[in-house]
PDB file of C-alpha atoms and ligand atoms in Angstrom:
ATOM      1  CA  UNK A 351       7.358 -95.834  93.591  1.00 54.00           C
ATOM      2  CA  UNK A 352       9.930 -94.623  90.467  1.00 61.00           C
ATOM      3  CA  UNK A 353      13.411 -94.852  90.598  1.00 71.00           C
ATOM      4  CA  UNK A 354      15.480 -91.580  89.195  1.00 79.00           C
ATOM      5  CA  UNK A 355      18.595 -92.539  87.051  1.00 91.00           C
ATOM      6  CA  UNK A 356      20.925 -90.196  85.250  1.00 95.00           C
ATOM      7  CA  UNK A 357      21.821 -89.670  81.761  1.00 97.00           C
ATOM      8  CA  UNK A 358      25.213 -87.863  80.256  1.00 98.00           C
ATOM      9  CA  UNK A 359      23.824 -85.122  77.327  1.00 98.00           C
ATOM     10  CA  UNK A 360      26.109 -83.273  74.817  1.00 98.00           C
ATOM     11  CA  UNK A 361      24.045 -81.047  72.420  1.00 98.00           C
ATOM     12  CA  UNK A 362      25.522 -79.755  68.986  1.00 97.00           C
ATOM     13  CA  UNK A 363      25.657 -76.508  66.858  1.00 96.00           C
ATOM     14  CA  UNK A 364      22.763 -74.806  66.695  1.00 95.00           C
ATOM     15  CA  UNK A 365      20.753 -76.661  69.358  1.00 97.00           C
ATOM     16  CA  UNK A 366      22.806 -75.411  72.225  1.00 98.00           C
ATOM     17  CA  UNK A 367      20.847 -72.270  71.694  1.00 96.00           C
ATOM     18  CA  UNK A 368      17.245 -74.034  72.984  1.00 97.00           C
ATOM     19  CA  UNK A 369      19.335 -74.936  76.270  1.00 98.00           C
ATOM     20  CA  UNK A 370      19.815 -73.027  79.736  1.00 97.00           C
ATOM     21  CA  UNK A 371      23.319 -71.934  79.448  1.00 97.00           C
ATOM     22  CA  UNK A 372      24.989 -73.664  81.525  1.00 97.00           C
ATOM     23  CA  UNK A 373      23.773 -76.766  79.543  1.00 98.00           C
ATOM     24  CA  UNK A 374      25.454 -75.118  76.372  1.00 98.00           C
ATOM     25  CA  UNK A 375      28.507 -76.418  74.710  1.00 97.00           C
ATOM     26  CA  UNK A 376      29.205 -79.210  77.045  1.00 97.00           C
ATOM     27  CA  UNK A 377      28.278 -82.370  78.326  1.00 97.00           C
ATOM     28  CA  UNK A 378      25.781 -82.580  81.568  1.00 98.00           C
ATOM     29  CA  UNK A 379      24.010 -85.199  83.669  1.00 97.00           C
ATOM     30  CA  UNK A 380      20.367 -85.379  83.712  1.00 95.00           C
ATOM     31  CA  UNK A 381      17.858 -87.227  86.204  1.00 95.00           C
ATOM     32  CA  UNK A 382      15.161 -89.083  84.425  1.00 93.00           C
ATOM     33  CA  UNK A 383      12.494 -90.689  85.815  1.00 91.00           C
ATOM     34  CA  UNK A 384      10.443 -93.802  84.725  1.00 91.00           C
ATOM     35  CA  UNK A 385      11.250 -94.380  81.081  1.00 93.00           C
ATOM     36  CA  UNK A 386      10.323 -91.620  79.400  1.00 95.00           C
ATOM     37  CA  UNK A 387      10.660 -91.351  75.084  1.00 97.00           C
ATOM     38  CA  UNK A 388      13.577 -89.899  74.213  1.00 97.00           C
ATOM     39  CA  UNK A 389      11.544 -87.046  72.653  1.00 97.00           C
ATOM     40  CA  UNK A 390      10.192 -85.962  75.912  1.00 96.00           C
ATOM     41  CA  UNK A 391      13.593 -85.825  77.400  1.00 97.00           C
ATOM     42  CA  UNK A 392      15.227 -83.938  75.365  1.00 98.00           C
ATOM     43  CA  UNK A 393      12.260 -81.508  74.839  1.00 97.00           C
ATOM     44  CA  UNK A 394      11.410 -80.876  78.309  1.00 97.00           C
ATOM     45  CA  UNK A 395      15.140 -79.894  78.205  1.00 97.00           C
ATOM     46  CA  UNK A 396      14.487 -77.010  76.080  1.00 97.00           C
ATOM     47  CA  UNK A 397      14.602 -78.457  72.404  1.00 98.00           C
ATOM     48  CA  UNK A 398      11.813 -78.950  70.164  1.00 97.00           C
ATOM     49  CA  UNK A 399      11.981 -82.456  68.093  1.00 97.00           C
ATOM     50  CA  UNK A 400      11.763 -80.218  64.375  1.00 95.00           C
ATOM     51  CA  UNK A 401      15.108 -78.743  64.710  1.00 96.00           C
ATOM     52  CA  UNK A 402      16.932 -81.989  65.392  1.00 97.00           C
ATOM     53  CA  UNK A 403      18.370 -84.314  63.069  1.00 96.00           C
ATOM     54  CA  UNK A 404      20.437 -87.014  64.867  1.00 96.00           C
ATOM     55  CA  UNK A 405      20.593 -88.791  67.715  1.00 97.00           C
ATOM     56  CA  UNK A 406      23.111 -90.859  68.808  1.00 96.00           C
ATOM     57  CA  UNK A 407      22.607 -92.737  71.738  1.00 97.00           C
ATOM     58  CA  UNK A 408      26.143 -95.189  73.718  1.00 95.00           C
ATOM     59  CA  UNK A 409      27.738 -94.947  70.243  1.00 92.00           C
ATOM     60  CA  UNK A 410      23.706 -95.978  68.197  1.00 93.00           C
ATOM     61  CA  UNK A 411      21.465 -93.735  66.105  1.00 95.00           C
ATOM     62  CA  UNK A 412      18.098 -94.263  67.712  1.00 97.00           C
ATOM     63  CA  UNK A 413      14.401 -92.614  66.796  1.00 96.00           C
ATOM     64  CA  UNK A 414      12.367 -90.015  68.747  1.00 96.00           C
ATOM     65  CA  UNK A 415      10.648 -93.103  70.698  1.00 96.00           C
ATOM     66  CA  UNK A 416      13.783 -94.438  71.604  1.00 97.00           C
ATOM     67  CA  UNK A 417      12.668 -95.377  75.492  1.00 97.00           C
ATOM     68  CA  UNK A 418      15.388 -94.413  78.570  1.00 96.00           C
ATOM     69  CA  UNK A 419      16.515 -96.566  80.989  1.00 94.00           C
ATOM     70  CA  UNK A 420      18.872 -94.465  82.741  1.00 93.00           C
ATOM     71  CA  UNK A 421      22.923 -94.663  82.263  1.00 95.00           C
ATOM     72  CA  UNK A 422      23.188 -93.847  78.484  1.00 97.00           C
ATOM     73  CA  UNK A 423      25.511 -91.256  76.689  1.00 97.00           C
ATOM     74  CA  UNK A 424      23.065 -89.145  74.978  1.00 98.00           C
ATOM     75  CA  UNK A 425      24.672 -86.597  71.634  1.00 97.00           C
ATOM     76  CA  UNK A 426      22.251 -85.166  69.837  1.00 97.00           C
ATOM     77  CA  UNK A 427      22.713 -82.877  66.255  1.00 97.00           C
ATOM     78  CA  UNK A 428      21.151 -80.609  64.463  1.00 96.00           C
ATOM     79  CA  UNK A 429      22.092 -81.852  60.975  1.00 94.00           C
ATOM     80  CA  UNK A 430      23.204 -85.789  60.118  1.00 92.00           C
ATOM     81  CA  UNK A 431      25.689 -84.909  57.776  1.00 88.00           C
ATOM     82  CA  UNK A 432      27.399 -83.564  59.871  1.00 84.00           C
ATOM     83  CA  UNK A 433      28.305 -86.239  62.466  1.00 85.00           C
ATOM     84  CA  UNK A 434      31.557 -86.588  63.035  1.00 81.00           C
ATOM     85  CA  UNK A 435      31.595 -89.670  64.534  1.00 79.00           C
ATOM     86  CA  UNK A 436      33.095 -92.601  63.076  1.00 79.00           C
ATOM     87  CA  UNK A 437      31.755 -96.464  62.553  1.00 80.00           C
ATOM     88  CA  UNK A 438      28.342 -94.909  63.200  1.00 82.00           C
ATOM     89  CA  UNK A 439      25.212 -95.634  60.514  1.00 83.00           C
ATOM     90  CA  UNK A 440      24.111 -91.963  60.605  1.00 85.00           C
ATOM     91  CA  UNK A 441      20.135 -91.649  60.610  1.00 87.00           C
ATOM     92  CA  UNK A 442      18.124 -88.321  59.894  1.00 93.00           C
ATOM     93  CA  UNK A 443      15.340 -88.106  61.836  1.00 95.00           C
ATOM     94  CA  UNK A 444      14.020 -84.802  59.743  1.00 92.00           C
ATOM     95  CA  UNK A 445      11.344 -85.303  57.280  1.00 88.00           C
ATOM     96  CA  UNK A 446      12.737 -84.002  53.749  1.00 87.00           C
ATOM     97  CA  UNK A 447      11.158 -80.589  53.517  1.00 83.00           C
ATOM     98  CA  UNK A 448       8.216 -80.544  50.640  1.00 86.00           C
ATOM     99  CA  UNK A 449       9.324 -79.873  46.737  1.00 88.00           C
ATOM    100  CA  UNK A 450       6.621 -77.187  47.257  1.00 90.00           C
ATOM    101  CA  UNK A 451       6.382 -75.478  50.268  1.00 94.00           C
ATOM    102  CA  UNK A 452       3.556 -73.971  51.894  1.00 96.00           C
ATOM    103  CA  UNK A 453       3.851 -72.630  55.464  1.00 97.00           C
ATOM    104  CA  UNK A 454       1.216 -71.604  58.277  1.00 97.00           C
ATOM    105  CA  UNK A 455       2.720 -69.019  60.734  1.00 97.00           C
ATOM    106  CA  UNK A 456       1.631 -67.958  64.509  1.00 94.00           C
ATOM    107  CA  UNK A 457       0.467 -64.738  65.003  1.00 93.00           C
ATOM    108  CA  UNK A 458       3.430 -63.088  65.676  1.00 92.00           C
ATOM    109  CA  UNK A 459       5.074 -63.308  62.274  1.00 96.00           C
ATOM    110  CA  UNK A 460       2.539 -60.737  60.030  1.00 95.00           C
ATOM    111  CA  UNK A 461       4.946 -58.921  58.351  1.00 94.00           C
ATOM    112  CA  UNK A 462       6.927 -62.439  57.832  1.00 96.00           C
ATOM    113  CA  UNK A 463       3.778 -63.793  56.135  1.00 96.00           C
ATOM    114  CA  UNK A 464       3.428 -60.657  53.720  1.00 94.00           C
ATOM    115  CA  UNK A 465       6.607 -60.408  52.797  1.00 94.00           C
ATOM    116  CA  UNK A 466       6.173 -64.848  51.684  1.00 96.00           C
ATOM    117  CA  UNK A 467       3.263 -64.198  49.840  1.00 95.00           C
ATOM    118  CA  UNK A 468       5.022 -61.137  47.954  1.00 92.00           C
ATOM    119  CA  UNK A 469       7.538 -63.810  46.484  1.00 93.00           C
ATOM    120  CA  UNK A 470       4.545 -65.820  45.503  1.00 94.00           C
ATOM    121  CA  UNK A 471       4.645 -68.780  48.810  1.00 96.00           C
ATOM    122  CA  UNK A 472       1.358 -69.615  50.119  1.00 96.00           C
ATOM    123  CA  UNK A 473       1.004 -68.788  53.631  1.00 97.00           C
ATOM    124  CA  UNK A 474      -1.579 -69.218  56.082  1.00 96.00           C
ATOM    125  CA  UNK A 475      -1.659 -66.673  58.851  1.00 96.00           C
ATOM    126  CA  UNK A 476      -4.659 -65.058  60.905  1.00 91.00           C
ATOM    127  CA  UNK A 477      -3.989 -62.919  63.560  1.00 90.00           C
ATOM    128  CA  UNK A 478      -6.268 -64.536  66.176  1.00 91.00           C
ATOM    129  CA  UNK A 479      -5.357 -68.209  64.834  1.00 91.00           C
ATOM    130  CA  UNK A 480      -5.423 -70.190  68.044  1.00 92.00           C
ATOM    131  CA  UNK A 481      -1.879 -72.420  68.348  1.00 92.00           C
ATOM    132  CA  UNK A 482      -3.956 -75.763  68.083  1.00 92.00           C
ATOM    133  CA  UNK A 483      -5.471 -75.125  64.595  1.00 92.00           C
ATOM    134  CA  UNK A 484      -1.932 -74.110  63.636  1.00 93.00           C
ATOM    135  CA  UNK A 485      -0.141 -77.483  65.165  1.00 92.00           C
ATOM    136  CA  UNK A 486      -3.512 -79.158  63.215  1.00 90.00           C
ATOM    137  CA  UNK A 487      -2.375 -77.541  60.174  1.00 86.00           C
ATOM    138  CA  UNK A 488       1.527 -78.479  60.487  1.00 82.00           C
ATOM    139  CA  UNK A 489       0.198 -82.109  61.287  1.00 78.00           C
ATOM    140  CA  UNK A 490      -2.722 -82.809  58.826  1.00 74.00           C
ATOM    141  CA  UNK A 491      -1.949 -80.853  55.845  1.00 75.00           C
ATOM    142  CA  UNK A 492       1.987 -80.878  56.219  1.00 82.00           C
ATOM    143  CA  UNK A 493       2.852 -77.231  56.326  1.00 92.00           C
ATOM    144  CA  UNK A 494       5.912 -75.930  57.298  1.00 96.00           C
ATOM    145  CA  UNK A 495       4.974 -74.419  60.738  1.00 96.00           C
ATOM    146  CA  UNK A 496       7.217 -70.851  61.110  1.00 97.00           C
ATOM    147  CA  UNK A 497       6.846 -69.842  64.851  1.00 96.00           C
ATOM    148  CA  UNK A 498       8.929 -67.843  67.420  1.00 95.00           C
ATOM    149  CA  UNK A 499       6.887 -70.280  70.246  1.00 93.00           C
ATOM    150  CA  UNK A 500       9.141 -72.905  70.614  1.00 94.00           C
ATOM    151  CA  UNK A 501       6.345 -74.845  72.517  1.00 93.00           C
ATOM    152  CA  UNK A 502       4.423 -74.815  69.132  1.00 93.00           C
ATOM    153  CA  UNK A 503       6.736 -77.394  67.571  1.00 94.00           C
ATOM    154  CA  UNK A 504       7.227 -79.424  70.430  1.00 94.00           C
ATOM    155  CA  UNK A 505       3.705 -81.276  69.664  1.00 92.00           C
ATOM    156  CA  UNK A 506       4.225 -84.895  68.474  1.00 90.00           C
ATOM    157  CA  UNK A 507       2.070 -84.389  65.268  1.00 90.00           C
ATOM    158  CA  UNK A 508       4.050 -81.489  63.828  1.00 92.00           C
ATOM    159  CA  UNK A 509       6.314 -82.880  61.122  1.00 89.00           C
ATOM    160  CA  UNK A 510       7.665 -79.628  59.683  1.00 92.00           C
ATOM    161  CA  UNK A 511       8.451 -76.995  61.690  1.00 93.00           C
ATOM    162  CA  UNK A 512      11.280 -73.821  61.839  1.00 95.00           C
ATOM    163  CA  UNK A 513      11.663 -71.819  64.970  1.00 96.00           C
ATOM    164  CA  UNK A 514      12.662 -68.669  63.717  1.00 97.00           C
ATOM    165  CA  UNK A 515      15.511 -67.056  65.236  1.00 96.00           C
ATOM    166  CA  UNK A 516      15.758 -63.346  64.165  1.00 96.00           C
ATOM    167  CA  UNK A 517      13.322 -60.867  65.361  1.00 95.00           C
ATOM    168  CA  UNK A 518      13.513 -58.204  62.915  1.00 94.00           C
ATOM    169  CA  UNK A 519      11.430 -58.717  59.594  1.00 91.00           C
ATOM    170  CA  UNK A 520      13.995 -58.091  57.136  1.00 89.00           C
ATOM    171  CA  UNK A 521      15.980 -60.655  58.413  1.00 93.00           C
ATOM    172  CA  UNK A 522      13.214 -62.880  59.155  1.00 96.00           C
ATOM    173  CA  UNK A 523      12.385 -63.254  55.267  1.00 95.00           C
ATOM    174  CA  UNK A 524      16.516 -63.688  54.496  1.00 94.00           C
ATOM    175  CA  UNK A 525      16.253 -66.408  57.482  1.00 95.00           C
ATOM    176  CA  UNK A 526      13.536 -68.625  55.866  1.00 96.00           C
ATOM    177  CA  UNK A 527      14.462 -68.084  52.359  1.00 94.00           C
ATOM    178  CA  UNK A 528      18.174 -69.472  52.721  1.00 92.00           C
ATOM    179  CA  UNK A 529      17.319 -72.382  55.193  1.00 92.00           C
ATOM    180  CA  UNK A 530      14.067 -73.582  52.627  1.00 92.00           C
ATOM    181  CA  UNK A 531      15.979 -72.572  49.753  1.00 91.00           C
ATOM    182  CA  UNK A 532      12.964 -70.738  48.164  1.00 93.00           C
ATOM    183  CA  UNK A 533      15.482 -68.399  46.310  1.00 89.00           C
ATOM    184  CA  UNK A 534      14.583 -70.488  43.067  1.00 89.00           C
ATOM    185  CA  UNK A 535      10.817 -71.456  43.497  1.00 91.00           C
ATOM    186  CA  UNK A 536       9.955 -67.005  44.007  1.00 90.00           C
ATOM    187  CA  UNK A 537       6.810 -66.484  41.647  1.00 87.00           C
ATOM    188  CA  UNK A 538       6.002 -62.323  42.541  1.00 82.00           C
ATOM    189  CA  UNK A 539       2.276 -61.374  41.180  1.00 81.00           C
ATOM    190  CA  UNK A 540       0.860 -64.695  42.491  1.00 91.00           C
ATOM    191  CA  UNK A 541      -1.032 -64.133  45.445  1.00 94.00           C
ATOM    192  CA  UNK A 542      -2.673 -61.809  47.723  1.00 94.00           C
ATOM    193  CA  UNK A 543      -0.838 -60.151  50.274  1.00 92.00           C
ATOM    194  CA  UNK A 544      -3.873 -59.414  52.790  1.00 93.00           C
ATOM    195  CA  UNK A 545      -5.388 -62.698  52.397  1.00 95.00           C
ATOM    196  CA  UNK A 546      -3.367 -65.001  50.018  1.00 96.00           C
ATOM    197  CA  UNK A 547      -5.876 -65.265  47.220  1.00 96.00           C
ATOM    198  CA  UNK A 548      -4.442 -66.283  43.466  1.00 96.00           C
ATOM    199  CA  UNK A 549      -4.511 -62.635  42.361  1.00 94.00           C
ATOM    200  CA  UNK A 550      -5.267 -62.178  38.774  1.00 94.00           C
ATOM    201  CA  UNK A 551      -4.694 -60.052  35.738  1.00 94.00           C
ATOM    202  CA  UNK A 552      -7.467 -57.451  35.702  1.00 95.00           C
ATOM    203  CA  UNK A 553      -8.622 -54.554  32.816  1.00 96.00           C
ATOM    204  CA  UNK A 554      -7.917 -51.288  34.067  1.00 95.00           C
ATOM    205  CA  UNK A 555     -11.204 -50.251  32.549  1.00 95.00           C
ATOM    206  CA  UNK A 556     -12.813 -52.826  35.016  1.00 96.00           C
ATOM    207  CA  UNK A 557     -11.425 -50.597  37.986  1.00 94.00           C
ATOM    208  CA  UNK A 558     -10.207 -47.369  37.217  1.00 93.00           C
ATOM    209  CA  UNK A 559     -13.073 -45.498  39.331  1.00 94.00           C
ATOM    210  CA  UNK A 560     -11.471 -47.164  42.360  1.00 94.00           C
ATOM    211  CA  UNK A 561      -7.763 -45.719  41.588  1.00 93.00           C
ATOM    212  CA  UNK A 562      -6.231 -43.013  43.287  1.00 91.00           C
ATOM    213  CA  UNK A 563      -5.486 -40.484  40.734  1.00 92.00           C
ATOM    214  CA  UNK A 564      -1.855 -40.600  39.958  1.00 90.00           C
ATOM    215  CA  UNK A 565      -2.220 -43.955  40.118  1.00 90.00           C
ATOM    216  CA  UNK A 566      -4.994 -44.122  37.309  1.00 91.00           C
ATOM    217  CA  UNK A 567      -2.619 -41.866  35.424  1.00 92.00           C
ATOM    218  CA  UNK A 568       1.041 -44.165  35.525  1.00 91.00           C
ATOM    219  CA  UNK A 569      -0.293 -47.667  35.549  1.00 91.00           C
ATOM    220  CA  UNK A 570      -1.560 -49.616  32.759  1.00 91.00           C
ATOM    221  CA  UNK A 571      -1.418 -53.484  34.718  1.00 90.00           C
ATOM    222  CA  UNK A 572      -2.707 -54.691  37.235  1.00 92.00           C
ATOM    223  CA  UNK A 573      -4.372 -57.578  39.392  1.00 93.00           C
ATOM    224  CA  UNK A 574      -7.177 -57.889  41.445  1.00 95.00           C
ATOM    225  CA  UNK A 575      -7.987 -60.501  44.003  1.00 96.00           C
ATOM    226  CA  UNK A 576     -11.140 -62.063  43.725  1.00 96.00           C
ATOM    227  CA  UNK A 577     -11.619 -63.043  47.543  1.00 96.00           C
ATOM    228  CA  UNK A 578     -10.966 -59.690  49.014  1.00 97.00           C
ATOM    229  CA  UNK A 579     -11.122 -57.862  46.628  1.00 96.00           C
ATOM    230  CA  UNK A 580      -7.892 -55.967  46.650  1.00 94.00           C
ATOM    231  CA  UNK A 581      -6.587 -54.414  43.515  1.00 94.00           C
ATOM    232  CA  UNK A 582      -2.411 -54.440  42.827  1.00 91.00           C
ATOM    233  CA  UNK A 583      -0.319 -52.384  40.537  1.00 88.00           C
ATOM    234  CA  UNK A 584       2.266 -52.966  39.230  1.00 79.00           C
ATOM    235  CA  UNK A 585       4.376 -49.848  40.442  1.00 76.00           C
ATOM    236  CA  UNK A 586       4.171 -50.159  44.112  1.00 72.00           C
ATOM    237  CA  UNK A 587       3.738 -54.348  44.164  1.00 73.00           C
ATOM    238  CA  UNK A 588       7.077 -54.247  42.404  1.00 78.00           C
ATOM    239  CA  UNK A 589       8.962 -52.051  44.493  1.00 81.00           C
ATOM    240  CA  UNK A 590       8.290 -53.694  47.377  1.00 79.00           C
ATOM    241  CA  UNK A 591       9.113 -56.875  45.614  1.00 81.00           C
ATOM    242  CA  UNK A 592      12.847 -55.670  44.482  1.00 83.00           C
ATOM    243  CA  UNK A 593      13.152 -54.331  48.170  1.00 83.00           C
ATOM    244  CA  UNK A 594      12.498 -57.673  49.453  1.00 83.00           C
ATOM    245  CA  UNK A 595      14.765 -59.640  46.770  1.00 82.00           C
ATOM    246  CA  UNK A 596      17.676 -56.679  47.790  1.00 81.00           C
ATOM    247  CA  UNK A 597      17.169 -57.699  51.719  1.00 80.00           C
ATOM    248  CA  UNK A 598      17.547 -61.105  50.667  1.00 80.00           C
ATOM    249  CA  UNK A 599      20.765 -60.612  48.698  1.00 75.00           C
ATOM    250  CA  UNK A 600      22.172 -58.656  51.215  1.00 68.00           C
TER     251      UNK A 600
HETATM  252 ZN1  LIG B 422      -6.968 -60.878  49.099  1.00 78.20          ZN
END
């Protein structure tokens, strides 16, 4: 027979949104069975480990593998830098985002995928991609998982993951650029919006017969994706880019 014990929990800042309303911004008690890892207990309350940066148990920072034995007082923070507890050695649990971030997006974030590619960021996105494949890319190939599916982020192999708060695509791109500090790393005219292939300059003479009449008349600079054969020209592509930049700076 396993014993049921209780713990006291308190979540801070942005983590509260993942909790049930009656548990937000206040301490509450929770029953635990056996000796669970703290990661599993916090995720059972709704908070994926990828959003947690610091866990304090009875005044001491612990890692996700800490085993709960009952009776603990647990404080959970989204950012170790903002923990306001004296006499505590703060330990940050979130890994540093990679210097050249690459992403994998869940099936609901098609627009965000195109916008990120437009800014020059490597994004894997497929409408029919299985959750297991997304999780795998967030583990082995160290891509940052962007998702609106909290369950995806709870898998223990996920290192870099982020729950996208906004539902409007314009707000989503702004949120991601700010969250991952991408503004200085943008490189437009690099990636194909359709397939993430590398686009290259191509002579107008080679694709002239495929252009709509007005485009043929007004544009001279063209790009081609060798992977999916799509053609881009500066007019349309550049206008889209400027729109996104405006959104980000708004
Ligand atoms: Zn392509």
